[in-house]
Coordinates of C-alpha atoms and ligand atoms in Angstrom, one line a residue:
X24 CA -9.0 4.2 -18.4
X25 CA -6.4 3.7 -16.0
X26 CA -6.1 4.5 -12.6
X27 CA -2.6 3.8 -11.7
X28 CA -2.0 6.9 -9.8
X29 CA -5.2 6.9 -8.3
X30 CA -5.4 8.8 -5.2
X31 CA -3.1 7.7 -2.6
X32 CA -4.1 9.6 0.4
X33 CA -0.4 9.5 1.3
X34 CA 0.4 12.3 -1.1
X35 CA -1.3 14.9 1.0
X36 CA 0.5 13.6 4.1
X37 CA 3.8 13.7 2.2
X38 CA 3.2 17.3 1.2
X39 CA 2.8 18.3 4.9
X40 CA 5.7 16.2 6.0
X41 CA 8.3 17.5 3.4
X42 CA 7.8 21.1 4.4
X43 CA 5.7 22.8 1.9
X44 CA 7.5 25.9 0.6
X45 CA 11.0 24.9 -0.5
X46 CA 9.8 21.5 -1.6
X47 CA 7.3 23.0 -3.8
X48 CA 9.9 25.3 -5.4
X49 CA 12.2 22.1 -6.1
X50 CA 9.2 20.2 -7.4
X51 CA 8.2 23.0 -9.9
X52 CA 11.8 23.3 -11.0
X53 CA 12.1 19.5 -11.6
X54 CA 8.8 19.5 -13.5
X55 CA 9.6 22.4 -15.8
X56 CA 13.2 22.0 -16.5
X57 CA 14.7 20.8 -19.8
X58 CA 15.9 17.3 -19.7
X59 CA 18.1 17.5 -22.9
X60 CA 20.9 15.8 -21.1
X61 CA 18.9 12.5 -20.7
X62 CA 20.3 10.3 -23.4
X63 CA 18.0 8.8 -26.1
X64 CA 18.0 5.0 -25.7
X65 CA 19.4 3.1 -28.5
X66 CA 16.2 1.3 -29.2
X67 CA 14.5 0.9 -32.8
X68 CA 11.2 -0.6 -33.5
X69 CA 10.9 -4.4 -33.8
X70 CA 8.8 -4.8 -37.0
X71 CA 9.0 -8.7 -37.1
X72 CA 5.7 -10.5 -36.8
X73 CA 6.7 -11.7 -33.4
X74 CA 7.6 -8.2 -32.4
X75 CA 4.5 -6.7 -33.5
X76 CA 2.4 -9.4 -31.8
X77 CA 4.3 -8.9 -28.5
X78 CA 4.0 -5.1 -28.9
X79 CA 0.2 -5.4 -29.3
X80 CA 0.0 -7.6 -26.2
X81 CA 2.0 -4.9 -24.1
X82 CA 0.4 -1.9 -25.8
X83 CA -3.2 -3.1 -25.2
X84 CA -2.6 -4.3 -21.6
X85 CA -0.5 -1.3 -20.5
X86 CA -0.4 1.8 -22.8
X87 CA -4.0 1.3 -24.1
X88 CA -5.4 1.4 -20.5
X89 CA -4.7 5.1 -20.4
X90 CA -4.2 6.3 -24.0
X91 CA -7.4 4.4 -25.5
X92 CA -10.4 4.8 -23.2
X93 CA -14.0 5.4 -23.4
X94 CA -14.7 2.2 -25.3
X95 CA -12.2 3.4 -28.0
X96 CA -9.5 1.1 -29.4
X97 CA -7.8 4.0 -31.0
X98 CA -5.2 5.7 -28.8
X99 CA -6.5 9.3 -29.3
X100 CA -6.1 10.2 -25.6
X101 CA -8.7 11.8 -23.4
X102 CA -9.7 12.8 -19.9
X103 CA -8.8 10.3 -17.3
X104 CA -11.6 10.5 -15.0
X105 CA -10.4 8.0 -12.5
X106 CA -7.3 10.0 -11.7
X107 CA -7.8 11.7 -8.4
X108 CA -8.9 15.3 -8.6
X109 CA -6.5 16.0 -5.7
X110 CA -3.5 15.4 -7.9
X111 CA -4.7 17.3 -10.9
X112 CA -6.9 17.1 -14.1
X113 CA -5.4 14.3 -16.2
X114 CA -5.5 13.9 -19.9
X115 CA -3.7 11.1 -21.8
X116 CA -2.2 12.2 -25.1
X117 CA -3.1 11.5 -28.8
X118 CA -0.4 8.9 -29.8
X119 CA -1.8 8.0 -33.2
X120 CA 0.6 8.6 -36.2
X121 CA -0.8 12.1 -36.9
X122 CA 2.2 14.3 -37.7
X123 CA 0.9 17.2 -35.6
X124 CA -1.5 16.0 -32.9
X125 CA -0.1 12.6 -32.6
X126 CA 3.5 11.0 -32.4
X127 CA 3.9 10.5 -36.3
X128 CA 6.9 13.0 -36.2
X129 CA 8.6 11.4 -33.2
X130 CA 11.6 9.2 -33.9
X131 CA 11.6 5.6 -32.3
X132 CA 14.2 6.8 -29.9
X133 CA 12.1 9.6 -28.7
X134 CA 9.1 7.4 -28.1
X135 CA 11.4 5.0 -26.3
X136 CA 12.6 7.8 -24.0
X137 CA 9.1 8.9 -23.3
X138 CA 8.3 5.3 -22.1
X139 CA 11.4 4.8 -20.1
X140 CA 12.0 8.3 -18.7
X141 CA 8.7 10.2 -19.0
X142 CA 10.5 12.8 -21.1
X143 CA 9.0 14.0 -24.3
X144 CA 10.4 15.1 -27.8
X145 CA 11.0 18.5 -26.6
X146 CA 13.0 17.2 -23.6
X147 CA 10.1 18.1 -21.0
X148 CA 8.7 15.9 -18.4
X149 CA 5.1 14.7 -19.1
X150 CA 3.0 13.5 -16.2
X151 CA 3.0 9.9 -17.1
X152 CA 4.5 7.3 -14.8
X153 CA 7.4 6.0 -16.7
X154 CA 8.6 2.4 -17.2
X155 CA 12.2 2.7 -16.3
X156 CA 13.0 -1.0 -16.3
X157 CA 11.0 -2.2 -19.2
X158 CA 13.3 -4.3 -21.3
X159 CA 14.7 -2.9 -24.6
X160 CA 13.0 -5.7 -26.6
X161 CA 9.6 -5.0 -25.2
X162 CA 10.0 -1.3 -25.7
X163 CA 11.1 -2.1 -29.3
X164 CA 8.0 -4.3 -29.7
X165 CA 5.6 -1.7 -28.4
X166 CA 7.0 0.9 -31.0
X167 CA 6.9 -1.8 -33.6
X168 CA 3.2 -2.3 -33.1
X169 CA 2.6 1.6 -32.9
X170 CA 4.4 1.8 -36.3
X171 CA 2.9 -1.4 -37.9
X172 CA 0.3 0.4 -40.0
X173 CA -2.4 -1.0 -37.7
X174 CA -5.6 1.0 -38.4
X175 CA -5.9 2.0 -34.8
X176 CA -2.9 4.3 -35.3
X177 CA -4.1 5.9 -38.3
X178 CA -3.8 9.7 -37.9
X179 CA -6.4 11.4 -35.8
X180 CA -6.7 15.1 -35.4
X181 CA -8.3 15.4 -32.0
X182 CA -6.0 16.6 -29.2
X183 CA -6.9 16.5 -25.5
X184 CA -5.6 19.3 -23.4
X185 CA -2.4 19.0 -21.4
X186 CA -2.8 17.6 -17.9
X187 CA -2.8 20.1 -15.0
X188 CA -1.3 19.2 -11.7
X189 CA -2.2 20.5 -8.4
X190 CA 0.5 21.3 -5.8
X191 CA 0.1 17.7 -4.3
X192 CA 0.3 16.4 -7.8
X193 CA 3.4 18.1 -8.5
X194 CA 5.0 16.8 -5.3
X195 CA 3.8 13.3 -6.1
X196 CA 5.3 13.4 -9.6
X197 CA 8.5 15.3 -8.7
X198 CA 9.4 13.2 -5.6
X199 CA 7.7 9.9 -5.7
X200 CA 6.6 8.2 -9.0
X201 CA 7.5 10.5 -11.8
X202 CA 10.6 11.8 -13.4
X203 CA 13.4 9.3 -14.2
X204 CA 16.3 11.4 -15.4
X205 CA 18.7 8.4 -15.7
X206 CA 19.3 8.0 -19.4
X207 CA 19.5 4.4 -20.5
X208 CA 23.0 3.8 -22.0
X209 CA 23.2 0.1 -21.4
X210 CA 20.7 -2.2 -23.0
X211 CA 18.1 -3.8 -20.5
X212 CA 17.5 -7.4 -21.3
X213 CA 14.1 -9.1 -21.1
X214 CA 14.5 -12.4 -19.2
X215 CA 13.7 -15.6 -21.2
X216 CA 9.9 -16.1 -21.2
X217 CA 9.0 -19.4 -19.6
X218 CA 6.1 -20.5 -17.3
X219 CA 8.5 -21.7 -14.5
X220 CA 10.8 -18.7 -14.5
X221 CA 10.7 -16.6 -11.4
X222 CA 12.9 -14.0 -13.1
X223 CA 10.4 -13.5 -15.9
X224 CA 7.5 -13.4 -13.6
X225 CA 9.5 -10.8 -11.4
X226 CA 10.1 -8.8 -14.5
X227 CA 6.5 -8.7 -15.6
X228 CA 5.2 -7.9 -12.1
X229 CA 7.7 -5.1 -11.6
X230 CA 8.6 -3.7 -14.9
X231 CA 5.6 -4.2 -17.3
X232 CA 2.3 -4.7 -15.4
X233 CA 3.4 -2.9 -12.2
X234 CA 1.7 -5.2 -9.8
X235 CA 4.4 -4.3 -7.4
X236 CA 3.4 -0.6 -7.4
X237 CA -0.2 -1.2 -6.5
X238 CA 0.2 -4.1 -4.2
X239 CA 3.0 -2.7 -1.9
X240 CA 2.4 0.2 0.5
X241 CA 3.6 3.7 -0.3
X242 CA 3.9 6.0 -3.3
X243 CA 7.4 5.2 -4.4
X244 CA 8.0 3.6 -7.8
X245 CA 8.2 -0.1 -8.3
X246 CA 11.9 0.2 -8.6
X247 CA 12.1 1.5 -5.0
X248 CA 9.6 -0.9 -3.7
X249 CA 11.5 -3.8 -5.2
X250 CA 14.3 -3.0 -2.7
X251 CA 12.0 -3.7 0.2
X252 CA 11.2 -7.3 0.3
X253 CA 9.7 -7.1 3.6
X254 CA 6.7 -5.2 2.4
X255 CA 6.8 -6.1 -1.3
X256 CA 3.4 -7.2 -2.5
X257 CA 2.0 -7.4 1.0
X258 CA -0.8 -5.0 0.0
X259 CA -1.9 -1.8 1.9
X260 CA -1.5 0.7 -0.9
X261 CA -4.4 3.2 -0.3
X262 CA -6.9 3.9 -3.0
X263 CA -9.6 6.4 -2.4
X264 CA -12.8 4.9 -4.0
X265 CA -14.4 8.4 -4.1
X266 CA -12.9 9.4 -7.5
X267 CA -14.1 6.1 -8.8
X268 CA -17.6 6.8 -7.7
X269 CA -17.4 4.7 -4.5
X270 CA -17.2 5.3 -0.8
X271 CA -14.3 5.2 1.5
X272 CA -11.0 3.5 1.1
X273 CA -9.7 0.3 -0.6
X274 CA -6.4 -1.1 0.4
X275 CA -4.8 -3.3 -2.2
X276 CA -4.7 -7.0 -1.0
X277 CA -1.8 -8.9 0.1
X278 CA -0.8 -11.2 -2.7
X279 CA 2.2 -12.9 -1.1
X280 CA 1.9 -16.7 -0.7
X281 CA 0.7 -16.3 2.9
X282 CA -2.1 -18.9 3.6
X283 CA -3.8 -16.6 6.1
X284 CA -3.3 -13.1 4.8
X285 CA -2.4 -13.6 1.1
X286 CA -3.2 -15.8 -1.8
X287 CA -1.2 -18.8 -0.6
X288 CA -4.2 -21.2 -1.1
X289 CA -4.9 -20.2 -4.7
X290 CA -4.1 -22.7 -7.3
X291 CA -2.5 -21.8 -10.7
X292 CA -5.8 -22.2 -12.4
X293 CA -7.7 -20.1 -9.8
X294 CA -5.1 -17.4 -10.2
X295 CA -5.3 -17.4 -13.9
X296 CA -9.1 -17.3 -13.9
X297 CA -9.1 -14.3 -11.4
X298 CA -6.6 -12.4 -13.4
X299 CA -8.5 -12.8 -16.7
X300 CA -12.1 -13.0 -15.6
X301 CA -12.0 -10.6 -12.7
X302 CA -13.7 -13.0 -10.3
X303 CA -11.8 -14.5 -7.5
X304 CA -12.0 -18.2 -6.2
X305 CA -14.0 -16.8 -3.2
X306 CA -16.6 -15.2 -5.7
X307 CA -15.4 -11.6 -5.0
X308 CA -15.5 -9.1 -8.0
X309 CA -12.2 -7.5 -8.6
X310 CA -13.2 -3.8 -9.0
X311 CA -11.1 -1.1 -10.7
X312 CA -8.3 -0.1 -10.4
X313 CA -7.3 -3.8 -10.5
X314 CA -7.1 -4.4 -14.2
X315 CA -8.2 -7.5 -15.9
X316 CA -5.3 -9.1 -17.8
X317 CA -7.1 -10.3 -20.8
X318 CA -4.2 -9.8 -23.1
X319 CA -1.7 -11.8 -20.9
X320 CA -1.1 -15.3 -22.3
X321 CA -0.9 -18.5 -20.3
X322 CA 2.9 -18.5 -20.1
X323 CA 2.9 -15.0 -18.7
X324 CA 0.2 -15.8 -16.1
X325 CA 2.1 -18.9 -15.0
X326 CA 5.3 -16.8 -14.7
X327 CA 3.6 -14.4 -12.5
X328 CA 2.2 -17.1 -10.4
X329 CA 5.7 -18.8 -10.2
X330 CA 7.2 -15.4 -9.1
X331 CA 4.4 -14.8 -6.5
X332 CA 4.9 -18.3 -5.1
X333 CA 8.7 -17.8 -4.8
X334 CA 8.3 -15.0 -2.3
X335 CA 8.3 -15.3 1.4
X336 CA 4.8 -15.4 2.8
X337 CA 4.0 -12.1 4.6
X338 CA 1.3 -12.6 7.2
X339 CA 0.3 -9.0 7.4
X340 CA -3.4 -8.8 7.3
X341 CA -4.8 -5.9 5.1
X342 CA -8.1 -4.5 6.5
X343 CA -11.0 -5.0 4.3
X344 CA -12.4 -2.0 2.3
X345 CA -15.0 0.2 3.8
X346 CA -18.4 -1.4 3.1
X347 CA -16.8 -4.8 2.5
X348 CA -15.9 -6.6 -0.8
X349 CA -18.6 -7.0 -3.3
X350 CA -19.3 -10.8 -3.7
X351 CA -20.7 -12.3 -6.8
X352 CA -24.0 -14.1 -5.6
X353 CA -26.5 -14.9 -8.3
X354 CA -30.2 -14.6 -7.4
X355 CA -33.2 -14.9 -9.5
X356 CA -34.6 -11.3 -9.3
X357 CA -32.8 -9.1 -11.7
X358 CA -32.5 -6.0 -9.7
X359 CA -31.1 -7.9 -6.9
X360 CA -28.6 -9.6 -9.2
X361 CA -27.6 -6.2 -10.4
X362 CA -26.4 -5.4 -7.0
X363 CA -25.3 -8.9 -5.7
X364 CA -23.2 -9.7 -8.8
X365 CA -21.3 -6.4 -8.5
X366 CA -22.7 -4.8 -11.6
X367 CA -23.7 -1.8 -9.5
X368 CA -20.1 -1.3 -8.3
X369 CA -19.2 -0.3 -12.0
X370 CA -22.5 0.7 -13.5
X371 CA -24.6 2.5 -10.8
X372 CA -24.8 6.3 -11.0
X373 CA -21.5 8.0 -10.3
X374 CA -19.6 4.8 -10.7
X375 CA -16.6 4.4 -13.0
X376 CA -18.5 2.8 -15.9
X377 CA -22.0 4.2 -15.4
X378 CA -22.2 5.4 -19.0
X379 CA -21.1 2.3 -20.6
X380 CA -24.4 0.6 -19.8
X381 CA -25.8 2.8 -22.6
X382 CA -23.9 0.7 -25.1
X383 CA -26.7 -1.8 -24.8
X384 CA -29.4 0.6 -25.8
X385 CA -31.4 -0.6 -28.8
X386 CA -29.8 -4.1 -28.8
X387 CA -31.8 -7.3 -28.5
X388 CA -32.1 -8.7 -25.0
X389 CA -30.6 -12.1 -26.3
X390 CA -27.4 -10.2 -27.6
X391 CA -27.2 -8.2 -24.3
X392 CA -27.4 -11.5 -22.4
X393 CA -24.6 -13.0 -24.4
X394 CA -22.5 -9.8 -23.6
X395 CA -23.1 -10.1 -19.8
X396 CA -21.9 -13.7 -19.7
X397 CA -18.8 -13.2 -22.0
X398 CA -18.1 -9.5 -22.6
X399 CA -14.7 -10.4 -23.8
X400 CA -16.0 -12.1 -26.8
X401 CA -17.4 -8.8 -28.0
X402 CA -14.7 -6.6 -26.7
X403 CA -11.5 -8.5 -26.1
X404 CA -9.7 -6.3 -23.7
X405 CA -12.9 -5.2 -21.6
X406 CA -12.6 -4.4 -18.0
X407 CA -16.0 -6.0 -17.4
X408 CA -15.8 -9.5 -15.6
X409 CA -16.7 -12.7 -17.3
X410 CA -19.9 -13.8 -15.6
X411 CA -20.4 -17.2 -17.5
X412 CA -19.6 -19.3 -14.5
X413 CA -22.1 -17.3 -12.2
X414 CA -25.0 -16.4 -14.4
X415 CA -26.8 -19.0 -16.5
X416 CA -28.6 -18.2 -19.7
X417 CA -31.9 -17.5 -18.1
X418 CA -30.5 -15.2 -15.5
X419 CA -28.5 -13.4 -18.1
X420 CA -31.6 -12.8 -20.2
X421 CA -33.5 -11.4 -17.1
X422 CA -30.6 -9.3 -16.3
X423 CA -30.4 -8.0 -19.9
X424 CA -34.1 -7.1 -19.9
X425 CA -33.6 -5.2 -16.6
X426 CA -30.6 -3.3 -17.9
X427 CA -32.4 -2.5 -21.2
X428 CA -35.2 -1.2 -19.2
X429 CA -32.9 1.1 -17.6
X430 CA -30.9 2.4 -20.5
X431 CA -33.5 5.0 -21.2
X432 CA -33.6 6.4 -17.6
X433 CA -30.9 6.0 -14.9
X434 CA -29.8 2.8 -13.3
X435 CA -30.4 2.6 -9.6
X436 CA -28.1 0.8 -7.3
X437 CA -29.8 -2.5 -7.4
X438 CA -33.0 -1.4 -5.7
X439 CA -36.4 -0.9 -7.2
X440 CA -36.6 2.5 -8.8
Ligands
HEC23 C1 -1.2 5.5 -16.3 C2 -1.5 6.0 -17.5 C3 -0.7 5.9 -18.7 C4 0.1 4.9 -19.1 C5 0.0 3.4 -18.6 C6 0.8 5.1 -20.4 N1 0.6 6.5 -20.5 FE1 1.6 7.6 -22.0 N2 0.9 9.2 -21.3 C7 0.0 9.4 -20.2 C8 -0.1 10.8 -19.7 C9 -1.0 11.3 -18.6 C10 0.6 11.6 -20.7 C11 0.8 13.0 -20.6 C12 -0.3 13.9 -21.1 C13 0.0 15.4 -20.7 O1 1.2 15.7 -21.1 O2 -0.7 16.0 -20.2 C14 1.2 10.5 -21.6 C15 2.1 11.0 -22.7 C16 2.6 10.1 -23.5 C17 3.3 10.4 -24.8 C18 3.6 11.8 -25.2 C19 2.6 12.2 -26.3 C20 2.7 13.6 -26.8 O3 2.0 13.9 -27.7 O4 3.5 14.5 -26.2 C21 3.6 9.2 -25.4 C22 4.5 9.1 -26.7 C23 3.1 8.1 -24.6 N3 2.5 8.6 -23.5 C24 3.3 6.8 -25.0 C25 3.0 5.7 -24.0 C26 3.2 4.3 -24.3 C27 3.9 3.8 -25.5 C28 2.8 3.7 -23.1 C29 3.0 2.2 -23.0 C30 4.3 1.7 -22.8 C31 2.2 4.7 -22.3 N4 2.3 5.8 -22.9 C32 1.5 4.3 -21.1 C33 -0.6 8.3 -19.4 C34 -0.2 7.0 -19.6
HEC24 C1 -3.7 -0.1 -10.6 C2 -3.5 -0.9 -9.4 C3 -3.3 -2.5 -9.6 C4 -2.4 -3.1 -10.4 C5 -1.5 -2.6 -11.4 C6 -2.6 -4.5 -10.0 N1 -3.5 -4.7 -9.0 FE1 -4.1 -6.4 -8.2 N2 -5.5 -5.5 -7.1 C7 -5.6 -4.1 -7.0 C8 -6.7 -3.7 -6.1 C9 -7.2 -2.3 -5.7 C10 -7.4 -5.0 -5.8 C11 -8.6 -5.2 -4.9 C12 -9.9 -5.2 -5.8 C13 -11.1 -5.3 -5.1 O1 -11.1 -5.8 -4.1 O2 -12.2 -5.0 -5.6 C14 -6.5 -6.0 -6.5 C15 -6.8 -7.4 -6.2 C16 -5.9 -8.4 -6.7 C17 -6.0 -9.9 -6.3 C18 -7.0 -10.5 -5.6 C19 -6.5 -10.7 -4.1 C20 -7.5 -11.3 -3.2 O3 -7.1 -11.5 -2.1 O4 -8.7 -11.4 -3.5 C21 -5.0 -10.4 -7.0 C22 -4.6 -11.9 -7.0 C23 -4.1 -9.4 -7.7 N3 -4.7 -8.2 -7.5 C24 -3.0 -9.7 -8.4 C25 -2.3 -8.7 -9.2 C26 -1.2 -8.9 -10.2 C27 -0.5 -10.4 -10.2 C28 -0.9 -7.9 -10.8 C29 0.1 -7.6 -11.9 C30 0.0 -8.6 -13.0 C31 -1.9 -6.7 -10.2 N4 -2.7 -7.4 -9.3 C32 -1.8 -5.4 -10.6 C33 -4.8 -3.2 -7.6 C34 -3.9 -3.4 -8.6
HEC25 C1 -15.4 -4.1 -13.1 C2 -16.5 -3.2 -13.8 C3 -17.7 -3.9 -14.3 C4 -18.6 -4.7 -13.7 C5 -18.4 -5.3 -12.3 C6 -19.6 -4.9 -14.6 N1 -19.4 -4.3 -15.9 FE1 -20.6 -4.1 -17.4 N2 -19.2 -3.0 -18.4 C7 -18.1 -2.6 -17.9 C8 -17.3 -2.0 -18.9 C9 -15.9 -1.3 -18.8 C10 -18.1 -1.9 -20.0 C11 -17.9 -1.2 -21.4 C12 -17.3 -2.2 -22.3 C13 -15.9 -1.7 -22.6 O1 -15.7 -0.6 -23.2 O2 -14.8 -2.4 -22.3 C14 -19.4 -2.6 -19.7 C15 -20.5 -2.7 -20.5 C16 -21.7 -3.3 -20.2 C17 -22.9 -3.3 -21.0 C18 -22.9 -2.8 -22.4 C19 -22.8 -3.7 -23.4 C20 -22.8 -3.2 -24.9 O3 -23.4 -3.8 -25.8 O4 -22.1 -2.1 -25.1 C21 -23.8 -4.0 -20.2 C22 -25.2 -4.3 -20.8 C23 -23.2 -4.4 -19.0 N3 -21.9 -3.9 -19.0 C24 -23.9 -5.1 -18.0 C25 -23.3 -5.5 -16.9 C26 -24.0 -6.3 -15.9 C27 -25.4 -6.8 -16.0 C28 -23.1 -6.6 -14.9 C29 -23.2 -7.5 -13.7 C30 -23.7 -8.7 -13.9 C31 -21.8 -5.8 -15.2 N4 -22.0 -5.2 -16.4 C32 -20.7 -5.8 -14.4 C33 -17.6 -2.9 -16.7 C34 -18.2 -3.7 -15.7

């Protein structure tokens, strides 16, 4: 599940800086008040075949990351383990079409306002980072998909508890990334989709996929970060790896076209491959919270690249993460590969996807080997990287047997048990 609000150490610092007492009072007030004055946007579901297809693309890449987790494709909500404990205990909501536990009884406009403003049917703020600049057409498409009769949205009765914010979490949502109380009265257009469109790429990066939030320093929303071209996408947003089962800190990389500090040397194909497969041209594994954009199409990826290329190179060097970056290096011994290929960064005890390895239990080694090389052919949106280019069939089989040997017990971090 997603990760977007992952711990930014900065929150705690902000708490001290703002002057705790009064600010906390203001925060609590902002979080609890009734936002009935925020206009419902004039947006109705787009139920055309194109609308539903587009809605599925956005929903699976963005909403599903938080609302449908744990290997589930149904958006029944659940505990979001990779949210930092310092900000609270987070649960995403059931957004199936159940009339009571889901959003079956919400109008299209109410869902649209939740997406744009983070304000629910009863006019209260919910701790979800909103999408204030997502275009009307894309919001309408998402709702079109949610209301398309797709089996994933069939009513489900389970209901996760509400999220509970700690004081720093309250501060973070009240002042930095949460509440947007500007009702949308004018339509917000989606730029024309084209591979060479800087504008479309900018829209995707800042208003849909939110690359700008994670890849620019500070806790402010993307809308604020867009006003600061001098730091935009220059990296340095601090993630604490501890909630993800790692150690130390990970600063998001600089993705401006700087040849020394950013991704200026990457070709379009290298960029596309990294975004979808999760492995960079240099052989580094892209760990969570960096998503894999398996649902993005070629035109979207090219537009993102066009936009990134249009930016001024920023030569600010981001320090490497504590412990270095995991680099994909195949070796013949399975337990060594498990660590050198970065499997351990997700599957070792305490890591984000420790439990997922159990999915292999009872399967034939040949089947598991196929999964390891092309997990997306089994689970289209999976966050597991595509290892095909790094692991041949023999190595994959050896790894599969190793993994299967471990599914009964615990998996050690790439060393002999
Ligand atoms: C970063 C994680 C995240 C993303 C991305 C996200 N949500 Fe949410 N969503 C949440 C959380 C957390 C809540 C609030 C749960 C609570 O109140 O404790 C929520 C609440 C909601 C609710 C209110 C449900 C209810 O029963 O009250 C709706 C509707 C919703 N989200 C729809 C969406 C849609 C549509 C998208 C995609 C455009 C989306 N969400 C993207 C995390 C997310
Ligand atoms: C939730 C936060 C988050 C979001 C959203 C996000 N990224 Fe990332 N991204 C990261 C982190 C963290 C890393 C470093 C991962 C690692 O080293 O294991 C990363 C790595 C990368 C890299 C590799 C850079 C390098 O030098 O190796 C590229 C390229 C990239 N992201 C582009 C994007 C683009 C484009 C988007 C939007 C479409 C995006 N990211 C959205 C957090 C994010
Ligand atoms: C970035 C995180 C990540 C990395 C790195 C990673 N995986 Fe996974 N893996 C996952 C996720 C997530 C799943 C669960 C699939 C899902 O729900 O999307 C998974 C599932 C699996 C499964 C279960 C398959 C099944 O049939 O259910 C196996 C086996 C597996 N991974 C092996 C590996 C091996 C071997 C490596 C290294 C070569 C590796 N993984 C690297 C994230 C990762």
